[in-house]
Coordinates of C-alpha atoms in Angstrom, one line a residue:
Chain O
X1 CA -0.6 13.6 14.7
X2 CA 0.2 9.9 15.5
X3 CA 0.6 7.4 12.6
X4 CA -0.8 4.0 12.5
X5 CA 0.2 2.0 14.8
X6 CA 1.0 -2.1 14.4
X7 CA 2.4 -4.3 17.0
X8 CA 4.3 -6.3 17.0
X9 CA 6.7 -5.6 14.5
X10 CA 8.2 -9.2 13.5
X11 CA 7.0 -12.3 14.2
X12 CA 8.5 -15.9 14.1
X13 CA 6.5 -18.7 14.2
X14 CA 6.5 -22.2 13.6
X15 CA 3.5 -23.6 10.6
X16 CA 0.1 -24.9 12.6
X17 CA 0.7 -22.2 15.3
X18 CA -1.8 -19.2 15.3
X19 CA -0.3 -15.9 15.4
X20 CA -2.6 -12.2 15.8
X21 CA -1.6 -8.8 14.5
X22 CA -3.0 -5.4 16.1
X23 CA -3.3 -2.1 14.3
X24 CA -4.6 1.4 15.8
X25 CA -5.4 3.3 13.1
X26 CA -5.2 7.4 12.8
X27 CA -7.7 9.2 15.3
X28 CA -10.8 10.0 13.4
X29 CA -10.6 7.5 10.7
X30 CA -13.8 5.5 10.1
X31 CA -12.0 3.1 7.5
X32 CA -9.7 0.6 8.1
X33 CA -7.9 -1.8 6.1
X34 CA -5.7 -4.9 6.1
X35 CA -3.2 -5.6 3.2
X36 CA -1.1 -8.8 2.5
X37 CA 2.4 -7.4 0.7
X38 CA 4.6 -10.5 -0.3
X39 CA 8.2 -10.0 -1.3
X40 CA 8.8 -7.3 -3.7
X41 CA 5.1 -6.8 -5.1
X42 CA 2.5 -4.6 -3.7
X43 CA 0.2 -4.2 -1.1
X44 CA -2.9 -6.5 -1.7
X45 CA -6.1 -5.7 0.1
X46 CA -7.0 -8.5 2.5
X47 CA -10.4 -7.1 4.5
X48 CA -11.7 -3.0 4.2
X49 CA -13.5 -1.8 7.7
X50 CA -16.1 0.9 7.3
X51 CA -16.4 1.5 11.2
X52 CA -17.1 -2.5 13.2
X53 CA -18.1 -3.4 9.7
X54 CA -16.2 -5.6 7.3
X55 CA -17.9 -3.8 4.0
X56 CA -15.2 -6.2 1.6
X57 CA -13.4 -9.1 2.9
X58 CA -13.7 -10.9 -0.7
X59 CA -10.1 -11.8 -0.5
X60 CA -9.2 -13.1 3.0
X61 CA -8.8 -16.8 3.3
X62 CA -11.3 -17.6 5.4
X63 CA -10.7 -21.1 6.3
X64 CA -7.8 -19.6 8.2
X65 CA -7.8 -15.7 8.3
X66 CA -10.1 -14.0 10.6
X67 CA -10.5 -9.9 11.6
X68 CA -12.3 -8.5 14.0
X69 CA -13.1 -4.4 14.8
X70 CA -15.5 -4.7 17.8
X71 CA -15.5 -0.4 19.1
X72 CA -14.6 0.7 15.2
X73 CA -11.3 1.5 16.2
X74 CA -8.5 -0.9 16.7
X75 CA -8.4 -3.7 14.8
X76 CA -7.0 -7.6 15.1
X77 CA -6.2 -9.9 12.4
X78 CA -5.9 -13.3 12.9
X79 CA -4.2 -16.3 11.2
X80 CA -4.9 -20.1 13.1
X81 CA -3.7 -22.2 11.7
X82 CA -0.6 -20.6 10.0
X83 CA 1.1 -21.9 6.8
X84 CA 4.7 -21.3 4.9
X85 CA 2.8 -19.7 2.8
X86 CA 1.8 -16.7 5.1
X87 CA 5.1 -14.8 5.4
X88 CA 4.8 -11.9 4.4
X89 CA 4.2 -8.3 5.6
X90 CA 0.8 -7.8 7.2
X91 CA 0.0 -3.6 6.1
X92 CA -2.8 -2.2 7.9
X93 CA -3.7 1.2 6.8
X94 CA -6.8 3.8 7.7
X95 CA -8.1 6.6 6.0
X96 CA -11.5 9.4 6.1
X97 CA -12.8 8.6 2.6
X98 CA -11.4 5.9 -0.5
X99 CA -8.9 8.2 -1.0
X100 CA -5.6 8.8 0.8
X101 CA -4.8 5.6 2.8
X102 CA -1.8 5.6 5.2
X103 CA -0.1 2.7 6.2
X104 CA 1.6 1.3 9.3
X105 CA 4.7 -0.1 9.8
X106 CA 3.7 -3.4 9.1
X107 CA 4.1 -6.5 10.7
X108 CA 6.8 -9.0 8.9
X109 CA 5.9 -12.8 9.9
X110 CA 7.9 -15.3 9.2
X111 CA 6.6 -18.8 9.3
X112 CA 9.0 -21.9 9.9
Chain E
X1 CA -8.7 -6.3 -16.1
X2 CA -7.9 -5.2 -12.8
X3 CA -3.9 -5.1 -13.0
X4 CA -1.8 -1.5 -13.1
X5 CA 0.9 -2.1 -14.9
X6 CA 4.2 -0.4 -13.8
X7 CA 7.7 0.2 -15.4
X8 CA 10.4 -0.1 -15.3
X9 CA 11.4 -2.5 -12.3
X10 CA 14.4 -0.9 -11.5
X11 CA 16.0 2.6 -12.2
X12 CA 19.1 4.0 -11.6
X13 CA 19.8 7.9 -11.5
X14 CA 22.8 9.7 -11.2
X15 CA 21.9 12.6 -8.5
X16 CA 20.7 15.3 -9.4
X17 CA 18.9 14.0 -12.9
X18 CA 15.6 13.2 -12.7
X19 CA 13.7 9.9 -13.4
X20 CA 10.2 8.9 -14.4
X21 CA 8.0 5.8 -13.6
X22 CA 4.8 5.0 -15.8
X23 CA 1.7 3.2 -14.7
X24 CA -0.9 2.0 -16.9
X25 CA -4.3 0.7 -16.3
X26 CA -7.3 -0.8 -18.0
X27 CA -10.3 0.2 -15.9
X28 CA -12.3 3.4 -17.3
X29 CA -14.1 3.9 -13.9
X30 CA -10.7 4.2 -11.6
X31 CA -10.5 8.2 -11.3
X32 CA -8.0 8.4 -8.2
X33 CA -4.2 7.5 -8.6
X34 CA -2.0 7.7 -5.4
X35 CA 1.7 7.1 -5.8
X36 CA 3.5 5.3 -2.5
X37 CA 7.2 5.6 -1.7
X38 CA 8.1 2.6 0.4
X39 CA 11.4 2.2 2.1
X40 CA 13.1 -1.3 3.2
X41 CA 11.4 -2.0 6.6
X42 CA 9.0 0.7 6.7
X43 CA 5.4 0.8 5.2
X44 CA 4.1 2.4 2.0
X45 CA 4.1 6.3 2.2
X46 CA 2.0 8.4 0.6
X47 CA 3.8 11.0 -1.7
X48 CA 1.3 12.7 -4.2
X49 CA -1.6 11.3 -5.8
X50 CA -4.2 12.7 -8.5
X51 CA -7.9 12.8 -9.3
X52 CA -9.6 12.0 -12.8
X53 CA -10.2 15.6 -13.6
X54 CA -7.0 16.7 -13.3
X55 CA -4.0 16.4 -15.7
X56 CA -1.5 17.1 -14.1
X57 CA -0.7 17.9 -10.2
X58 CA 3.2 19.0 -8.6
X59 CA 4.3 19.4 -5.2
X60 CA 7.9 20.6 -5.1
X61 CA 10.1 17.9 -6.7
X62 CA 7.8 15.6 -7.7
X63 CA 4.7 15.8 -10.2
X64 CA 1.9 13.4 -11.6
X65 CA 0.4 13.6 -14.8
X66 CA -2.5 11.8 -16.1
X67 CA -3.8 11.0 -19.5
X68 CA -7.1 9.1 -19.0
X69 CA -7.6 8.8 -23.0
X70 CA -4.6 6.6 -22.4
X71 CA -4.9 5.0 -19.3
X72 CA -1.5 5.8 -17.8
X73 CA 0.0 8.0 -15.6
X74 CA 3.4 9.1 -14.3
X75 CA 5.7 9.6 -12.0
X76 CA 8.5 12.5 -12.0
X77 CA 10.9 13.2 -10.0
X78 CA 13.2 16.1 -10.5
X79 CA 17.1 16.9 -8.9
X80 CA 16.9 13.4 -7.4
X81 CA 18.8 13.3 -4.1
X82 CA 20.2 10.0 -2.3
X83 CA 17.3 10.1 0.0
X84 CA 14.6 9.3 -2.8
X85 CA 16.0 5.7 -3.3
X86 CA 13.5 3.6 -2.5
X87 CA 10.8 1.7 -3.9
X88 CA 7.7 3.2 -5.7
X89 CA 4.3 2.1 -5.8
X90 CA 1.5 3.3 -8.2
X91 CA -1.8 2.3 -7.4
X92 CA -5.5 2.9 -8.7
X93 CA -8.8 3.0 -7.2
X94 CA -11.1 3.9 -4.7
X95 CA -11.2 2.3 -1.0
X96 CA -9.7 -1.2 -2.7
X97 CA -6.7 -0.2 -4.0
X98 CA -4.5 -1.9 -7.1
X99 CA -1.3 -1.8 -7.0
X100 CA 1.4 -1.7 -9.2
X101 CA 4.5 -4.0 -9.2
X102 CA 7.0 -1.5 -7.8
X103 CA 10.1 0.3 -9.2
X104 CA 13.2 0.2 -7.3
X105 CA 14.9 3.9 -7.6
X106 CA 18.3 4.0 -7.0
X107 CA 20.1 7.5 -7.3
X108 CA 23.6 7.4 -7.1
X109 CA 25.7 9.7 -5.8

């Protein structure tokens, strides 16, 4: 059984630019989720996905973060414009219930 | 409070000993605790991971044990080999995850 899948992998861009991540999540998984992981702490849940619907996006900047799941599968996350701030890793993960998330690879921007 | 608390930061093993990471939380209503093993440029994995109403929970090499009186649980990994160096992540909760603040496992050959 596949993984979930990010793309791409590394990203450098300059601040002000806008910059998208993908994520395909494990076949069958209703529930998606985005997590923000900054250097050497843990994952930190951005926006959860129950199917096309963003059920808790509580903590994603949204003067400048944006997420989208339009066929409750694949799903894009956005950041325009993009500050120092948001390097980081970009986690998205998937799972049946609450329980038992598995993450992707992760995306690792670096903003200059 | 919604923070796990998780020590220590960094632990170093001579192979073959074992080592033990401790989380503790403060929310009475979390009753699922996954542990993540996350290796540099990969993402967090899922190694085991335990349910309120159970103590304690093994799978080869590595167990769990939970003492929600307390509010902690741990980590243990036995006959640690090179491979399990890496960085561990407790975590609590149900679809929103906390995590911890990652121990850095180093086992030395």
């Amino acid at each position: 059984e596949a993984g979930v899948v990010q793309s791409p992998r590394y990203k450098i861009i300059e601040k002000k630019q806008p910059v998208a991540f993908w994520c395909n999540p494990i076949s069958g998984h209703n529930t998606l989720y985005w997590y923000l992981q900054n250097l050497g702490q843990g994952p930190e849940l951005l926006i959860r996905y129950e199917n096309e619907e963003a059920v808790d996006d509580s903590q994603l900047p949204k003067d400048r973060f944006s997420a989208e799941r339009l066929k409750g599968v694949d799903s894009t996350l956005k950041i325009q414009p993009a500050e120092l701030g948001d390097s980081a890793v970009y986690l998205c993960a998937s799972s049946t219930s609450g329980d038992e998330q598995y993450f992707g690879p992760g995306t690792r921007l670096t903003v200059t | 409070g919604e923070n796990v608390e998780q020590h220590p930061s960094t632990l170093s093993v001579q192979e073959g000993d074992s080592a033990v990471i401790k989380c503790t939380y403060s929310d009475s209503a979390s009753n699922y605790f996954p542990w993540y093993k996350q290796e540099l440029g990969k993402g967090p994995q899922l190694i085991i991971d335990i349910r309120s109403n159970v103590g304690e929970k093994k799978d080869q090499r590595i167990a769990v044990t939970l003492n929600k009186t307390a509010k902690h649980f741990s980590l243990h990994i036995t006959e640690t080999q090179p491979e399990d160096s890496a960085v561990y992540f407790c975590a609590r909760g149900t679809y929103k995850y906390i995590f911890g603040t990652g121990t850095r496992l180093k086992v030395l050959a």
